[in-house]
Each structure stands twice: as C-alpha cells, then as structure tokens.
Short mmCIF file of C-alpha atoms in Angstrom, two decimals:
data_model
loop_
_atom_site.label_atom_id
_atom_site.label_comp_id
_atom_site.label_asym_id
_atom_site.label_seq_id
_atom_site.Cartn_x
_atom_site.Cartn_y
_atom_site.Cartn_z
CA UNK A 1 92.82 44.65 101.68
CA UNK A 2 92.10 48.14 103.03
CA UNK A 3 91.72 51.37 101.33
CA UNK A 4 92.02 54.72 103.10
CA UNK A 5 90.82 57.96 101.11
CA UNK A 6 91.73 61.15 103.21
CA UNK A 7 89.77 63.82 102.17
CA UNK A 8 87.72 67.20 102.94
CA UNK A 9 84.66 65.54 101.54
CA UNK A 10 83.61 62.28 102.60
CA UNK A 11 80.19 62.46 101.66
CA UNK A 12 81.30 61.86 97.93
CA UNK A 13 82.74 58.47 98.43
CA UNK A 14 78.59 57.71 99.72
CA UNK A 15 77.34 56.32 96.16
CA UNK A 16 80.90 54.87 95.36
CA UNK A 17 80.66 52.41 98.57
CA UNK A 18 76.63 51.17 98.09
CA UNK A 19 76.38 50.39 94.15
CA UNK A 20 77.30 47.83 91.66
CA UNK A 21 80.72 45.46 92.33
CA UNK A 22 82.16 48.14 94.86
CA UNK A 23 78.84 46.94 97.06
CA UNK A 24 79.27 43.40 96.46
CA UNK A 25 82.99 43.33 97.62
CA UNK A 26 82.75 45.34 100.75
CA UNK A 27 79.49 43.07 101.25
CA UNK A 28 81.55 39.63 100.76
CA UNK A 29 84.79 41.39 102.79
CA UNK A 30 87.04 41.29 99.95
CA UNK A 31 87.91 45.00 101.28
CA UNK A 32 87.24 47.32 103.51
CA UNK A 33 86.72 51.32 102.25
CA UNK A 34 86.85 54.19 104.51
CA UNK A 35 86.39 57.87 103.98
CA UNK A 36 88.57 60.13 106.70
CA UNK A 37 87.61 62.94 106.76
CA UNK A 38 90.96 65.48 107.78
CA UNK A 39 88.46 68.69 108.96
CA UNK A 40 88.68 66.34 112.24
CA UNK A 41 92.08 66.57 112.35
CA UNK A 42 92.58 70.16 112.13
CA UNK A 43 93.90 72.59 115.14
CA UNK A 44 92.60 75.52 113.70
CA UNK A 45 90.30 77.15 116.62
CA UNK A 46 87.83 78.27 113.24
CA UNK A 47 88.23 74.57 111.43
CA UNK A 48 89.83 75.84 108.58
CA UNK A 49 91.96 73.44 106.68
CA UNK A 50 93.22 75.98 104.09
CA UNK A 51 94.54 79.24 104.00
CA UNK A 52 95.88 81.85 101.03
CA UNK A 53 99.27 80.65 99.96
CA UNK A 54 102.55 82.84 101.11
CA UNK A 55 104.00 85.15 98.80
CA UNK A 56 100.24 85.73 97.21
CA UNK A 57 98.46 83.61 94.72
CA UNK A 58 94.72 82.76 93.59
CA UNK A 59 92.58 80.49 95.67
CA UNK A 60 93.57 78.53 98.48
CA UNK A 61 96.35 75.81 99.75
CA UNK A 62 95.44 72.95 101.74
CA UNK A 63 97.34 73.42 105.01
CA UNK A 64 99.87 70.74 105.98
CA UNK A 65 98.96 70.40 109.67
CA UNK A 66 95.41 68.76 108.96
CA UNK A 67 96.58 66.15 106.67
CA UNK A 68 99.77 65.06 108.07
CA UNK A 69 97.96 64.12 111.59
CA UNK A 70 95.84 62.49 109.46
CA UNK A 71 98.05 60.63 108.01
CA UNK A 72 99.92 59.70 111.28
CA UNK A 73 96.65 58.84 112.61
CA UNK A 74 95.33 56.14 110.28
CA UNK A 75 98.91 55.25 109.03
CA UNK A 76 99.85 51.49 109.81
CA UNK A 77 103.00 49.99 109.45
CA UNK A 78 102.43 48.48 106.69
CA UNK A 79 100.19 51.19 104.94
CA UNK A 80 101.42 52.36 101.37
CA UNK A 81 100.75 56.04 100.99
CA UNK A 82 99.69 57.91 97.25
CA UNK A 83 99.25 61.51 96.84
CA UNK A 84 97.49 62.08 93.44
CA UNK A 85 99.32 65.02 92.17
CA UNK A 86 99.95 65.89 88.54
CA UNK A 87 103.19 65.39 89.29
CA UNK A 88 103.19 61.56 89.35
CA UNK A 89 103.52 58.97 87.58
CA UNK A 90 100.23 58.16 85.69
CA UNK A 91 98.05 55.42 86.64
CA UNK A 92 97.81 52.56 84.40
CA UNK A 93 96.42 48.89 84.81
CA UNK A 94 99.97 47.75 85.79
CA UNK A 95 99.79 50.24 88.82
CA UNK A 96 96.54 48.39 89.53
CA UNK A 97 97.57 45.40 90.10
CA UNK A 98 100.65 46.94 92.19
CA UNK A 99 97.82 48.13 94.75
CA UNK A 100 95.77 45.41 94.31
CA UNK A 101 98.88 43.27 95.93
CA UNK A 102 98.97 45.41 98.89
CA UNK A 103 97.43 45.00 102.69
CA UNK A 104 96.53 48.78 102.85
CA UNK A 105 96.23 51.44 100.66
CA UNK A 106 95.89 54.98 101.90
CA UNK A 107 95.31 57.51 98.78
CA UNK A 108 95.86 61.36 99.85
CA UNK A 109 92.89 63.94 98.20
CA UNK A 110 94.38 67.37 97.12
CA UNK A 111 91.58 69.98 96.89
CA UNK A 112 91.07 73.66 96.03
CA UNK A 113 94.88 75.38 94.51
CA UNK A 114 96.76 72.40 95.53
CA UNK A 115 97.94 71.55 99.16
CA UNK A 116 101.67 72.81 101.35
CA UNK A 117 104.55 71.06 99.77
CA UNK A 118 105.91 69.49 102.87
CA UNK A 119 103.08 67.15 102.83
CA UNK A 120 105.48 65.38 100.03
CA UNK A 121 107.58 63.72 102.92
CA UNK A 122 104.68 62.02 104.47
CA UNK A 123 103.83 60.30 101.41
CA UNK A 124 105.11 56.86 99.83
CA UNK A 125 104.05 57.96 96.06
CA UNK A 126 102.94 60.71 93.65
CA UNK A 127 100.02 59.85 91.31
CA UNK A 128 98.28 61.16 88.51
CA UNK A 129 95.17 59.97 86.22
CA UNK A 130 96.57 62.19 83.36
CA UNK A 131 96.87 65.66 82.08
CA UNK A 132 93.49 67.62 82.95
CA UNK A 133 92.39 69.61 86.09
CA UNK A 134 89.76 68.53 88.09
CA UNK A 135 88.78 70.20 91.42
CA UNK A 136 90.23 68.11 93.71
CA UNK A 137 91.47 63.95 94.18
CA UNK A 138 88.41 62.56 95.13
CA UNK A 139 87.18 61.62 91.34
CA UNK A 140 91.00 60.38 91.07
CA UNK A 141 90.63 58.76 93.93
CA UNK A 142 87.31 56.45 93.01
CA UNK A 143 88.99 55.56 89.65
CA UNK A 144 92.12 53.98 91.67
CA UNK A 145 90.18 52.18 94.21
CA UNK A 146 87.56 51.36 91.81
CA UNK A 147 90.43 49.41 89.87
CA UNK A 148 92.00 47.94 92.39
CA UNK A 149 89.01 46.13 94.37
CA UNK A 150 88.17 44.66 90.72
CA UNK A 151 91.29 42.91 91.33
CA UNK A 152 90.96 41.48 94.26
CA UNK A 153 90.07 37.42 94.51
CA UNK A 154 86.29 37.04 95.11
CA UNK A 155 85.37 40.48 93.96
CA UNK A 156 84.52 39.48 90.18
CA UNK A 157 84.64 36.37 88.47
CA UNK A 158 88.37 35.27 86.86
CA UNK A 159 87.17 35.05 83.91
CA UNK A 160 85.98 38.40 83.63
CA UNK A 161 89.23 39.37 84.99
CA UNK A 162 91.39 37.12 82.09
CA UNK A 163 90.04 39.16 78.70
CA UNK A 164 90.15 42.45 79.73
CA UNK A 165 91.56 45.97 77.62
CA UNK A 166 95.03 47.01 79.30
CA UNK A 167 96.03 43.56 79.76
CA UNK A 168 99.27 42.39 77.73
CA UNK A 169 98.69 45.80 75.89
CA UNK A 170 95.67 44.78 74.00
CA UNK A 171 92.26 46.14 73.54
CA UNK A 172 89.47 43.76 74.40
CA UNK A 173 87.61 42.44 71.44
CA UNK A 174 84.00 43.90 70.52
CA UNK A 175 80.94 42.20 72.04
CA UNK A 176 77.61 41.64 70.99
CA UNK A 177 74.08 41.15 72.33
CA UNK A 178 70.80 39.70 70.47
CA UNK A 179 69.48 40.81 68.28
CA UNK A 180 71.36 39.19 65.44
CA UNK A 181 70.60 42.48 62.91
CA UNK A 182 70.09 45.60 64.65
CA UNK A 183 69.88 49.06 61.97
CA UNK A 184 71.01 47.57 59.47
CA UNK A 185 74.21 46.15 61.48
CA UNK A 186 74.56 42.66 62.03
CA UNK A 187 76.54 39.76 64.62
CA UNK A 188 79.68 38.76 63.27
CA UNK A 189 78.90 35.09 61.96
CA UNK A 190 81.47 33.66 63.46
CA UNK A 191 80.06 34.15 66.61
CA UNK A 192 77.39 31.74 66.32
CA UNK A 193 79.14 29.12 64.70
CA UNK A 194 79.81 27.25 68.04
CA UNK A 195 83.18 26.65 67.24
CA UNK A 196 84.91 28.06 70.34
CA UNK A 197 88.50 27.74 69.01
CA UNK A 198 87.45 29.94 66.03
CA UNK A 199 85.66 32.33 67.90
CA UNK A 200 88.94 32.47 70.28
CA UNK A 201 90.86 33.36 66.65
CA UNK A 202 88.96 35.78 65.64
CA UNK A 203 88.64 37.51 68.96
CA UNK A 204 92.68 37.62 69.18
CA UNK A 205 92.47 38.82 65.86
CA UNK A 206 90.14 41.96 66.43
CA UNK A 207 91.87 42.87 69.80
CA UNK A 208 95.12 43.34 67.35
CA UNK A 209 93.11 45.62 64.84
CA UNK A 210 91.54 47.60 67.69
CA UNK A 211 94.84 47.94 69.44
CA UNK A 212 96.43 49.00 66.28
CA UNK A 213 94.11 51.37 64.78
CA UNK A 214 93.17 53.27 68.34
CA UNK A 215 96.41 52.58 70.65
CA UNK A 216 99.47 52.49 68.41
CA UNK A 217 100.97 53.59 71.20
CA UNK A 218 99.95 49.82 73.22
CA UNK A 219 100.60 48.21 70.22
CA UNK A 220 104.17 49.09 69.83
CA UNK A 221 104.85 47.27 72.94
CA UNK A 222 103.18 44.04 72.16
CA UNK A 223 105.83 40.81 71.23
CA UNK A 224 103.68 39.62 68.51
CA UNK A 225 103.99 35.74 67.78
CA UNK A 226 103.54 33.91 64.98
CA UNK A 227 100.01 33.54 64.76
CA UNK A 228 99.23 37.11 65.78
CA UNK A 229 101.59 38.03 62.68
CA UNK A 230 99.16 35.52 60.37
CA UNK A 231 96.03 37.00 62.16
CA UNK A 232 97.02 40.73 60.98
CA UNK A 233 97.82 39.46 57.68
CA UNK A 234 94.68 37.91 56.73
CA UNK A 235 92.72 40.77 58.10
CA UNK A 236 95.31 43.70 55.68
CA UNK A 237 94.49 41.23 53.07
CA UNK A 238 90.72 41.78 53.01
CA UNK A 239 89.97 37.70 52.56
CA UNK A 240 87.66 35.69 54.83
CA UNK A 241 90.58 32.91 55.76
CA UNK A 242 89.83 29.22 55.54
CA UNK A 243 89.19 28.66 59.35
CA UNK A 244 86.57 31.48 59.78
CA UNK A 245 84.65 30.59 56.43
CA UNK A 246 84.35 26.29 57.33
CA UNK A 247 83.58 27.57 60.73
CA UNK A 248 80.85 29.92 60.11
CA UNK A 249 79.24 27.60 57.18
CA UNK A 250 79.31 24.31 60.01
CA UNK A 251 77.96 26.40 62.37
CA UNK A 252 74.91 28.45 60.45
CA UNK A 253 72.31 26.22 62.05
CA UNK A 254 72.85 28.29 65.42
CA UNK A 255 72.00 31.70 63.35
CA UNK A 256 68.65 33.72 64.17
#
C-alpha cells in the first residue's frame, strides 16, 4: 500500500522512514511512505501557508488554499483521505486494520491553531489519537502509519502479529527474558516446563487478569467462554490448579 502524510514539516517523518520495521518494509516494498510537503503548493507571493483567523483569535490558521491543491494533487481515485482532528473518531487497533486493507492512505497534518474549516469537504475522515493537544498531526500521524505498515503481509512475522494487546480486547500476556531470578523476582515456572499447551493456559489466563485489572473497559466487551470463565476462577481462588502444578513439577529439569 501507499501512505501519503501532507504536512508543513517533512523533515520529521526523516527518522520515522530509516529505523527499525518502518525501514525493513519500505526496504522489502511492503509500502511506500511519502512526506508532501504543502509550502509547495501554496500561491501566496510570501509562501505563507497560514494567516490570523477572521473575527480575531490567538495564533494562526492553516489556510485552505495550500492544502486542498495538495490534496487534489496527490489524490488518486482510489485514495482514502484522514484529517486528524480532535474531532474524530479515535484511533484504535480496529481502525488499523481498516487502513491496513486499503491501496492508499493519505493522512492530512493540522498545525499551529488548527487549519480553515472548509478543508472538511476535501476529506474522507476525521481522526483523533485521544484527548490531549499536541502541536500539530505529524506525531498523530507516525502513530497511524506506524500501525498500519505492522499490518501489512511481509512487514513482521504472523506470529508476532497473532498475540498481540488490542486484539479480541485482550492485553497481551507478560514476557520474560533470562535470567531466571532477577532482584529478587523470578520466571514464572511454568514457563520452563516445556509443556506448550500449559504455557498456552496460563498465558490466556494472565491476558484475562491484565485485561481486567488495567482495561475494564476492554474487558467488558470480551464473550468469555467456558474455559476463560475456569481460568479467572482458579486465579480469584488463589490455588495453583492441577494442570499448572503436574506441568511445572514434569518440566523442572529445564529450570536454571
């Protein structure tokens, strides 16, 4: 896919293009990424893009000229175009995978005191990131793109993809790295016992806590099933539960 970012400062999207996955994908042309700058757009004989609002006001308001050719300039046919504005609806993983379905993805950068209202009609969709001011949609729009190329096939391994947080409303389970006992804080057993359909358990079972206890809100909307129901239970009722205990005493050889 393609993502367009129109913005006053191109320069920022720099380190966002050349590091970590972002890199990798635009390396193996899972997408292509592209900065616009709308100063070039501008018919303003002093290349200003903003001007004090009418009627009087702090600050400055994007002018609607500059980014509406802009728009009309990269636009494609089949081009699906975001304004982040607080506005809209908020991003969430769900709206990731939305974008991540699309052929190209053109994401609008407010800056300064906002931008002219008429550039509303040029755009397919209002989004926000949540409810906090930042100086302008560039940050915004790193987080969205960022997101979305994670999606796409060939940019990260599927499994990586399968047990993330956000998906079916749960929190991903806590991970762990060597050493086994590190300040006094130590591996879950389990972990080492080998038994993969245990350790599959009791990973279900601490995505369910985690959701609970820190997104209530997440965990309303999960369609628990049986076993998740059994899972919560043994963990309210403080007991190590048959499985994990014969699981973790087969598998103690593997401990450090």
């Amino acid at each position: 896919m393609n993502i367009s970012v129109l913005t006053l400062f191109p320069e920022m999207f720099e380190g966002f293009k050349t590091n970590s996955i972002i890199k990798r994908a635009l390396g193996k042309g899972v997408a292509t990424f592209n900065a616009i700058n709308i100063r070039d757009y501008t018919k303003d004989k002093y290349g200003r893009t903003d001007t004090p609002p009418i009627g009087g006001g702090a600050g400055l308001v994007q002018k609607a000229q500059p980014i509406v050719d802009c728009i009309k300039a990269n636009k494609k046919e089949n081009t699906h175009v975001i304004l982040m504005s607080p506005r809209g609806k908020t991003f969430d993983q769900n709206m990731a995978k939305k974008f991540a379905k699309l052929d190209d993805l053109m994401i609008v950068c407010g800056h300064y005191e906002g931008i002219d209202e008429r550039v509303n009609e040029y755009v397919d969709e209002l989004v926000s990131i949540g409810d906090y001011i930042l100086t302008g949609g560039e940050i915004p729009a790193m987080g969205i793109s960022d997101a979305v190329i994670r999606l796409l096939d060939g940019a990260i391994t599927r499994d990586s993809l399968d047990e993330e947080s956000f998906d079916n409303n749960l929190l991903e389970y806590p991970q762990y790295t060597e050493p086994f006992s590190y300040e006094g804080q130590d591996v879950p057993a389990i972990l080492y016992s080998g038994n993969h359909q245990a350790i599959a358990k009791w990973r279900r079972k601490q995505s369910l806590l985690l959701t609970r206890e820190h997104r209530p809100d997440l965990f309303d909307k999960l369609t628990l099933s049986k076993q998740d129901i059994k899972l919560l239970k043994e963990a309210d009722s403080g007991e190590v539960p048959a499985w994990e205990s014969d699981a973790i005493e087969k598998g103690k050889k593997f401990m450090h």
